[in-house]
Coordinates of C-alpha atoms in Angstrom, one line a residue:
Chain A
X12 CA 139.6 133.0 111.8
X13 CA 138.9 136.5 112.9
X14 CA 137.6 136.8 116.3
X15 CA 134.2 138.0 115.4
X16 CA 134.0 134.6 113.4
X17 CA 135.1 133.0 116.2
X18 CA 132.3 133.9 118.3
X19 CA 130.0 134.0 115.6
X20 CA 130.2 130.2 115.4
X21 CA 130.7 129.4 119.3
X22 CA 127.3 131.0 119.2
X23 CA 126.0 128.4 116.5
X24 CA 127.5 126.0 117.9
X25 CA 126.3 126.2 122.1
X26 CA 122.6 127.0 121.1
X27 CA 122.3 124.4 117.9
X28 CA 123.6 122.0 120.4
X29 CA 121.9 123.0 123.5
X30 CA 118.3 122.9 121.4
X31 CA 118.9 119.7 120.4
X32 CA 120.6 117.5 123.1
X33 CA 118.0 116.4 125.5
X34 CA 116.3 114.9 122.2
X35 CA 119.6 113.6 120.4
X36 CA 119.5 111.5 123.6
X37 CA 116.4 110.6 123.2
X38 CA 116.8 109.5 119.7
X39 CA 120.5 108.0 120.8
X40 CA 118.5 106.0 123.4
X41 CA 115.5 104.8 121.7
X42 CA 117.9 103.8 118.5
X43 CA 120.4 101.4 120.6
X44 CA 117.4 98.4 121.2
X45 CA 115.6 99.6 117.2
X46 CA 119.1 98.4 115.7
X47 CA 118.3 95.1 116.8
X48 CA 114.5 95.0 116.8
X49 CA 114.8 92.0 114.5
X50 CA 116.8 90.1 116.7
X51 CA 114.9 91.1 119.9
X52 CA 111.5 90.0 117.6
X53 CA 112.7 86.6 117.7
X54 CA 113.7 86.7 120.9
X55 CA 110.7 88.1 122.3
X56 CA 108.8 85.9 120.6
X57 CA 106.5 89.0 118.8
X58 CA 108.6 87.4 115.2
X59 CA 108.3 84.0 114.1
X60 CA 110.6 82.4 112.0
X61 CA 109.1 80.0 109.3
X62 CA 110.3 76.6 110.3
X63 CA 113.7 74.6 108.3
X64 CA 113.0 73.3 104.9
X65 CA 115.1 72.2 102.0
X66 CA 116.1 74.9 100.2
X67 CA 114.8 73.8 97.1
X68 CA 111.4 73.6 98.8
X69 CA 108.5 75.2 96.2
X70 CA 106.9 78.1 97.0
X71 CA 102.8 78.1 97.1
X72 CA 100.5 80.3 95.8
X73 CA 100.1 83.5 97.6
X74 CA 96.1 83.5 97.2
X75 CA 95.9 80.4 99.6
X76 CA 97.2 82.6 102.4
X77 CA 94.9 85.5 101.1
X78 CA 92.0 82.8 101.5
X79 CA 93.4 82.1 105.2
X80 CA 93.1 85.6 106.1
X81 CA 89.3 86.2 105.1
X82 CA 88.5 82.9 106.7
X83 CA 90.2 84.5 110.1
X84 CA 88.6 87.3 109.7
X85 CA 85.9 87.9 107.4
X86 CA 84.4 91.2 108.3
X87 CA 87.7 92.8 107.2
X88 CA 89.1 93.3 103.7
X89 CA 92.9 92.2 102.5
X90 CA 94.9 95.7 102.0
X91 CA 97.9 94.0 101.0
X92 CA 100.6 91.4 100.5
X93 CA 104.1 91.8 101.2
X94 CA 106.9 89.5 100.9
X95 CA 109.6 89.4 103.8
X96 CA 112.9 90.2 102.6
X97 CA 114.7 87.3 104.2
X98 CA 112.3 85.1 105.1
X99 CA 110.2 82.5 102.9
X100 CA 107.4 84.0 104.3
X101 CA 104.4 86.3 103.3
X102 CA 102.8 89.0 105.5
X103 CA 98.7 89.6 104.3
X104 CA 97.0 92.7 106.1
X105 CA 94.0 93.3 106.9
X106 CA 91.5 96.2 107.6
X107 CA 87.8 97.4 108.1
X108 CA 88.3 99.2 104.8
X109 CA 91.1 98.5 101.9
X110 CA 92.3 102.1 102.4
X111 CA 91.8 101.9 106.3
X112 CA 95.1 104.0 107.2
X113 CA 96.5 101.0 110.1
X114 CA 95.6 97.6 109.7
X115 CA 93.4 95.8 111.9
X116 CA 95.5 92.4 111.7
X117 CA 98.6 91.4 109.9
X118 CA 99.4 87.5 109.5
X119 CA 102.8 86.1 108.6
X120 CA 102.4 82.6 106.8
X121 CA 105.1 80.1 105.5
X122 CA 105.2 81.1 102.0
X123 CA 105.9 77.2 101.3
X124 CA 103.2 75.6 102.9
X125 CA 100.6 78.6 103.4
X126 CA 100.8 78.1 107.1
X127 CA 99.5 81.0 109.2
X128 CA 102.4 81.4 111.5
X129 CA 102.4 84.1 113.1
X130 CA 99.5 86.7 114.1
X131 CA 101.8 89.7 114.2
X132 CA 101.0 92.4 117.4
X133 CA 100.0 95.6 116.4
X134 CA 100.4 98.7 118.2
X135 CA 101.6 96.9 121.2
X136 CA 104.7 95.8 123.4
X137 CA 107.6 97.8 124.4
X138 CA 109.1 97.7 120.6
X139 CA 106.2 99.8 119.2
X140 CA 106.6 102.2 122.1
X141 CA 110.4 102.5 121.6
X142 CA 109.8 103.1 117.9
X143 CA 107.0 105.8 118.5
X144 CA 109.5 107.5 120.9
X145 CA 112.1 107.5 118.3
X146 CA 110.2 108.2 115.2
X147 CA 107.1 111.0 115.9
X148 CA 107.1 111.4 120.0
X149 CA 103.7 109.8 120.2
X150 CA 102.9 112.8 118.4
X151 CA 102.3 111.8 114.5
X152 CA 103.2 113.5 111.7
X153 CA 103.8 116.8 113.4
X154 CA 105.9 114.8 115.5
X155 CA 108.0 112.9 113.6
X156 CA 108.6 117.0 111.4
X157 CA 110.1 118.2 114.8
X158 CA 112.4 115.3 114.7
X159 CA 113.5 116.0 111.5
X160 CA 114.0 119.9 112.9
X161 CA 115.9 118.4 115.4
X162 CA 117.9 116.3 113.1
X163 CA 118.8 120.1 110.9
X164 CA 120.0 121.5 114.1
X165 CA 122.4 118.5 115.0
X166 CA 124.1 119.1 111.4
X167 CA 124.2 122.9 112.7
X168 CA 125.6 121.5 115.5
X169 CA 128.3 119.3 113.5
X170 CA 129.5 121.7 111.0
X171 CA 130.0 125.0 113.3
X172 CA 131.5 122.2 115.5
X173 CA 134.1 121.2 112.9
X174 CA 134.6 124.9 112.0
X175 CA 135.2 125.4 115.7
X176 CA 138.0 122.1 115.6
X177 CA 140.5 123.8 113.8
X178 CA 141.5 127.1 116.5
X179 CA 140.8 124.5 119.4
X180 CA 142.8 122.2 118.1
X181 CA 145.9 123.7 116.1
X182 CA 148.3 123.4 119.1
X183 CA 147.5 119.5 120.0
X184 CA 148.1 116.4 118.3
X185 CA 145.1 114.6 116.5
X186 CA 143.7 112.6 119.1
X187 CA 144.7 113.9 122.3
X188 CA 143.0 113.6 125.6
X189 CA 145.4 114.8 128.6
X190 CA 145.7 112.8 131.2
X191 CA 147.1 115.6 133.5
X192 CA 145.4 119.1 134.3
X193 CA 141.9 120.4 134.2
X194 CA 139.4 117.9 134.5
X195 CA 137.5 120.5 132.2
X196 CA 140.4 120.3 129.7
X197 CA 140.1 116.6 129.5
X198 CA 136.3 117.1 128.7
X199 CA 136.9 119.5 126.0
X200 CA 139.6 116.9 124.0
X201 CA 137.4 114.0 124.7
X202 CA 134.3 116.1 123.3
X203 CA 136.5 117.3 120.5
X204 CA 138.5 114.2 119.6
X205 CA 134.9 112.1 119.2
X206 CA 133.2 114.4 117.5
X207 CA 135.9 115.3 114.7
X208 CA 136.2 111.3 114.4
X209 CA 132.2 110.9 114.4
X210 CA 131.3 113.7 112.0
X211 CA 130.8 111.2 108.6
X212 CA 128.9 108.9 110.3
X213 CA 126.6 111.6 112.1
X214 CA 126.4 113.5 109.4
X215 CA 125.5 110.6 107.2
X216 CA 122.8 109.2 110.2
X217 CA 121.4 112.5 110.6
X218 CA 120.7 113.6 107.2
X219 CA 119.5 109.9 106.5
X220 CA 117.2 110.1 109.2
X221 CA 116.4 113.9 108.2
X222 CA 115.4 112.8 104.8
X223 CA 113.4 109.5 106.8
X224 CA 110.9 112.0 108.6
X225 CA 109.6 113.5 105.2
X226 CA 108.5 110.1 104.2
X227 CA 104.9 110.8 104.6
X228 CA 104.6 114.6 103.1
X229 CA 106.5 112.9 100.0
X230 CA 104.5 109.6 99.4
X231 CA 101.5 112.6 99.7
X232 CA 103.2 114.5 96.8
X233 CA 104.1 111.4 94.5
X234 CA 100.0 110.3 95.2
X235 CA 99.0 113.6 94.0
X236 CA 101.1 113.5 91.0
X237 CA 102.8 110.3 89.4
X238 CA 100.3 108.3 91.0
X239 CA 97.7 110.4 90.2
X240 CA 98.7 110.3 86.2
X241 CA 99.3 106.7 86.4
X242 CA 95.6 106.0 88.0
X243 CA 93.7 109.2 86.1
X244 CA 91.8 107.3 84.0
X245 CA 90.2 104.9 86.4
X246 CA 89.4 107.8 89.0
X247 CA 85.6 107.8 90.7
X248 CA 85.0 104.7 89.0
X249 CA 83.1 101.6 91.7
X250 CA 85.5 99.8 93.4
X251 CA 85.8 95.7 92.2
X252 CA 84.1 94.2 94.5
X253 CA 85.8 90.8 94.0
X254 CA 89.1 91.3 92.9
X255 CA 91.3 88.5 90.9
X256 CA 94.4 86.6 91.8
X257 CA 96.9 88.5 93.7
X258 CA 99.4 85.8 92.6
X259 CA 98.7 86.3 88.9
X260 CA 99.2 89.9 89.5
X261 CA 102.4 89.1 90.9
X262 CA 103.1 86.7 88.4
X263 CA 102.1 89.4 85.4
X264 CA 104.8 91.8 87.4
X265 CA 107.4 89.7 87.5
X266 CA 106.9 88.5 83.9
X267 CA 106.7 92.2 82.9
X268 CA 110.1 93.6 85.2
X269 CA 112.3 89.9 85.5
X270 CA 114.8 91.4 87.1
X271 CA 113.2 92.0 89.7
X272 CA 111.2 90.3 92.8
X273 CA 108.0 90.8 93.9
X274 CA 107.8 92.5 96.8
X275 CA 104.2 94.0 97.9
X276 CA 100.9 93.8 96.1
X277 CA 98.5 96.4 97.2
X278 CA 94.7 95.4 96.4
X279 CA 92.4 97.7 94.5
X280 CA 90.9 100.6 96.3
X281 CA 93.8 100.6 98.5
X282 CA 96.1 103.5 99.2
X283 CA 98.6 102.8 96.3
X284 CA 96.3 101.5 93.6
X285 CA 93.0 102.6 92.1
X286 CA 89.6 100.7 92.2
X287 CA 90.6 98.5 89.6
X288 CA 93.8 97.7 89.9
X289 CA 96.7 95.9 91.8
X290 CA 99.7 97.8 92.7
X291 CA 102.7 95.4 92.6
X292 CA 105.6 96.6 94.0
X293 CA 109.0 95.7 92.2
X294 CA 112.5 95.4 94.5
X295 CA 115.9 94.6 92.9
X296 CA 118.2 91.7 94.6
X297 CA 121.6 93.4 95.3
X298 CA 122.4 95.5 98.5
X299 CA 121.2 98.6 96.7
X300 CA 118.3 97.0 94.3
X301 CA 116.6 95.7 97.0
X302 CA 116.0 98.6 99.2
X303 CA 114.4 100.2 95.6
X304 CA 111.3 99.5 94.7
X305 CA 109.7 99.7 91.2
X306 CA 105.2 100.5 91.1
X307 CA 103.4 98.2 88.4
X308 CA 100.2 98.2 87.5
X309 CA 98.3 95.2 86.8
X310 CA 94.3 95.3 85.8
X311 CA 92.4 93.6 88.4
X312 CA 89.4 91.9 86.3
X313 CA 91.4 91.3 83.6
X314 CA 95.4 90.4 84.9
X315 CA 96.6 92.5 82.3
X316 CA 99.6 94.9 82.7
X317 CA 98.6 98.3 82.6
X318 CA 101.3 100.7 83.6
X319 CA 104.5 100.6 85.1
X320 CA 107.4 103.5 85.9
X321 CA 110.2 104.3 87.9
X322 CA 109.5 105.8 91.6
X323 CA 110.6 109.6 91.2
X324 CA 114.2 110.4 92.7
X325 CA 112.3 112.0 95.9
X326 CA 111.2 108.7 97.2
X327 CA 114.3 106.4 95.7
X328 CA 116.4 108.8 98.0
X329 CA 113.9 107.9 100.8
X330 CA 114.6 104.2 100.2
X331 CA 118.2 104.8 100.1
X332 CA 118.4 106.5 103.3
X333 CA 116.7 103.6 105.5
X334 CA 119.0 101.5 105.4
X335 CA 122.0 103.9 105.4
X336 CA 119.7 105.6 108.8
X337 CA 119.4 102.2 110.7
X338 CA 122.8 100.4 109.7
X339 CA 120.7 97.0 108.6
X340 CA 122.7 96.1 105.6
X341 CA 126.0 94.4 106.6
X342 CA 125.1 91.8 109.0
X343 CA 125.4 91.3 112.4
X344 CA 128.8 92.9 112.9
X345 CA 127.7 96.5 111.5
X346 CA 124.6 96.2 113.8
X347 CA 127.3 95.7 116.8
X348 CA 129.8 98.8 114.9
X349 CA 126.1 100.8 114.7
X350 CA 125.5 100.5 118.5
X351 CA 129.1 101.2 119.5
X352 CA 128.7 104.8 117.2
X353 CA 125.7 105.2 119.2
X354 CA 127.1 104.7 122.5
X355 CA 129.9 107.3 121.3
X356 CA 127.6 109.6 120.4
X357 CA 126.0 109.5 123.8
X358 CA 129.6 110.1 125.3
X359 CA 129.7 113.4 122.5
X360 CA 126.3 115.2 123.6
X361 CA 127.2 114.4 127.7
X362 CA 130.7 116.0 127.3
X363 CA 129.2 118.9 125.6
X364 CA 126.7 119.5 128.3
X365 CA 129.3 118.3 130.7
X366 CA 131.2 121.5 128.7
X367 CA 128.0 123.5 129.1
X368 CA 126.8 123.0 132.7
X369 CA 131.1 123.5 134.2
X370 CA 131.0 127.1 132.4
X371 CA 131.1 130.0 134.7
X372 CA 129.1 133.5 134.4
X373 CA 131.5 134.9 131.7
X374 CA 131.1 137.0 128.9
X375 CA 131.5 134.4 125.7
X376 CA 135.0 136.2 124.0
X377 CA 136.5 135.2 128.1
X378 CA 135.3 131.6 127.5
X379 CA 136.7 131.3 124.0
X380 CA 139.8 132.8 125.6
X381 CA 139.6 130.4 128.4
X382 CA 138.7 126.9 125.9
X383 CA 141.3 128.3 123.5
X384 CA 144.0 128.2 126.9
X385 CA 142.4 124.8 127.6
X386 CA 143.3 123.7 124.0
X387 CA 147.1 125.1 124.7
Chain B
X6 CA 148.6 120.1 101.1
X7 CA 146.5 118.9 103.7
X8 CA 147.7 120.1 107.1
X9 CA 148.9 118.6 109.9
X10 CA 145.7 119.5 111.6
X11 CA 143.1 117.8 109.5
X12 CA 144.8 114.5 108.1
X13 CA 143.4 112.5 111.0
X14 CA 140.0 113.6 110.7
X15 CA 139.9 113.4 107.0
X16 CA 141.3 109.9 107.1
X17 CA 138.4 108.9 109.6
X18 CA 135.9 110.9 107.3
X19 CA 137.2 108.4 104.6
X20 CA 137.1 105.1 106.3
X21 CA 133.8 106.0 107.5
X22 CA 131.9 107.1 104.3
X23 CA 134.3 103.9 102.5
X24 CA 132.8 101.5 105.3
X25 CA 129.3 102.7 104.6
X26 CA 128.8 102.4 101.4
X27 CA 130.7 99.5 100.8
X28 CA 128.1 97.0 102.3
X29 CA 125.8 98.8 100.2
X30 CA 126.9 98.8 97.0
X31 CA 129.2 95.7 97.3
X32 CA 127.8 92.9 95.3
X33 CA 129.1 89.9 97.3
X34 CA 129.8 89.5 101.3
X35 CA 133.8 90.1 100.9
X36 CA 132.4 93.9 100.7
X37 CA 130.7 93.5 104.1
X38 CA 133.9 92.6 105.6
X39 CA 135.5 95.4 104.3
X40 CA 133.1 97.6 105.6
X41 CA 133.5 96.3 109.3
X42 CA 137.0 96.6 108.8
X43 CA 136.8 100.3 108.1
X44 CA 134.2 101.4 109.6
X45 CA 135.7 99.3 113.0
X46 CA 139.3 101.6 112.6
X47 CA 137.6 104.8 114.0
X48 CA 136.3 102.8 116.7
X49 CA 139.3 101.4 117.3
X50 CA 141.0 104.5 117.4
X51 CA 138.4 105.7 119.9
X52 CA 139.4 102.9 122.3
X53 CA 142.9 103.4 122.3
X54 CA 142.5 106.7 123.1
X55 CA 140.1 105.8 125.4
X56 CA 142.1 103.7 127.4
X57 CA 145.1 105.7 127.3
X58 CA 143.4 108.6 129.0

């Protein structure tokens, strides 16, 4: 590499990384305790598990717990059901409208025995304020786009980082931290040496979580298209009033896609559907499948199938990124391997400041001169 | 020829993306256990570094 390259990409690299480490930390932080929200849920007592049954135990009809729900609160309309994805248990949510954009309640029942058990917080507890730090800075949408931009300058970051590896590192073995010497020396190999290792599964997090903050913008662009074709015909028309079963929608989806589960049912009017229709939503049942979900349409007077298509590739890469973005897939052990990339990460970003704040006042080709002696 | 220089980091590159999306497109729980094993490598390599230095 040419010296002018050289400094071209210190240059990328020290002010990619300086605009976005105070944040990475944040986001390192605020991630560590949202890798185990599930577990801490149960812990905390803020998730209730539906109690031991035989596993052969029949499942009851989804419209009992629907019938719960108005009977708990009867000023409010049911915006959805959703199915937990390993639980036997149903969540039904509630609002002052169907299209409300929060709910106003959300209860969990024992999808065997249509048991309320759990009135699930909302907006509350040290979880939600974790999560809002992580995902939008208490700041919304805007906030959760500036996370993203923070996420495109970390992979700035990464890549003029590994550009920078190879005339750092060409004189030492892969791996090396010196014992011996400059305590700055010893910064710069561990700050090397965990990056280079680090690099796939930041790059992979990051873009994952990149692709995560544009969520919202993208369901927008799928409602004003797809979902806007799909529901054309029925648009300005009254709401029903008293929409039909939500378990014979579900019932009409899974007879109409058996290879897959039900997994949500949004009720007519609300932000998925139109007035006159349930939106079911379809998930596979392996590893991949079930992060995917597949919209059908089901007439709400009638229980007929209407309509029912793939989700476009914009939103399946969405789904694909979650779980590859909070490492919830492999059990308990790649929760405990997520964290201890986290932690290591943390140790990455301090050594880099640690790199940053131990420079001296030097022009930048003396302190490539002087990391590239360091390196020797 | 891959040189000297970026055999190690390619190898963790590979482990890494192999550990990743094994546990999500495996189709039984033998492929989760391969992923912790590969995706546990890098971090072991970390620690023996780690405590070296």
């Amino acid at each position: 590499m040419t010296a002018r390259g050289l400094k071209v990409w210190y240059r990328v690299h020290k002010w990619t990384s300086l605009a976005c480490t105070l944040f990475l930390l944040v986001l390192c932080l605020t991630g560590l305790p949202l890798i185990f929200k599930d577990e801490i849920g149960v812990w905390s007592g803020t998730t209730v598990l539906p109690p031991e049954m035989a596993a052969d135990t029949p499942l009851t009809s989804v419209d009992r717990m629907v019938e719960d729900a108005r009977r708990r609160r009867p000023g409010d309309k049911v915006m959805y059901v959703s199915r937990s994805d390993d639980q036997p248990a149903w969540f039904v949510g509630m609002g002052k409208t169907v299209n409300a954009p929060e709910p106003t309640a959300v209860f969990k029942y024992d999808a065997r025995t249509a048991e309320m058990i759990n009135d699930v917080p909302q907006r509350q507890g040290i979880m939600f304020t974790i999560r809002a730090l992580h995902v939008d800075l208490f700041s919304g949408l805007p906030g959760t786009l500036f996370v993203g931009a923070v996420g495109l300058c970390f992979v700035a970051a990464m890549v003029s980082g590994v550009v920078l590896y190879a005339p750092f590192m060409r004189k030492l073995a892969f791996g090396t931290i010196r014992e011996r010497g400059r305590r700055r020396a010893r910064w710069l190999d561990l700050h090397n040496f965990l990056g280079i290792v680090l690099t796939a599964w930041l790059l992979v997090v990051s873009a994952t979580g990149i692709i995560n903050t544009l969520t919202i913008p993208l369901l927008g662009v799928w409602k004003r298209t797809e979902l806007a074709d799909m529901t054309a015909a029925w648009r300005g028309q009254p709401p029903i009033e008293t929409p039909g079963s939500a378990q014979a929608a579900a019932d009409t989806a899974k007879a109409a896609v058996p290879e897959m589960d039900v997994a949500f049912v949004g009720y007519p009017g609300g932000l998925f559907s139109t007035p006159h229709h349930f939106m079911v939503f379809m998930r596979g049942d392996s590893a991949l499948t079930s992060r995917l979900l597949k919209p059908v349409m089901i007439d709400a007077e009638t229980g007929k199938l209407t309509d029912s298509r793939n989700l476009p590739w914009y939103l399946t890469a969405i789904l694909v990124a979650k779980p590859l973005h909070f490492g919830d897939y492999g059990g308990l052990p790649l929760k405990i391997i997520w964290v201890l990339l986290d932690l290591a990460t943390i140790v990455v970003l301090v050594s880099g400041l640690q790199l940053w704040l131990g420079r001296g006042r030097t022009p930048v080709e003396a302190k490539i001169a002087e990391l590239e002696g360091l390196a020797s | 020829m891959i040189s000297r220089l970026w055999r190690g980091p390619l190898a963790m590159a590979a482990l890494t993306l192999f550990g990743l999306l094994a546990a999500l497109l495996g189709q039984t729980e033998g492929w989760w256990i391969v992923s912790w094993i590969a995706l546990s490598i890098p971090l072991a390599m970390i620690a023996v570094r780690w405590a070296r230095s």
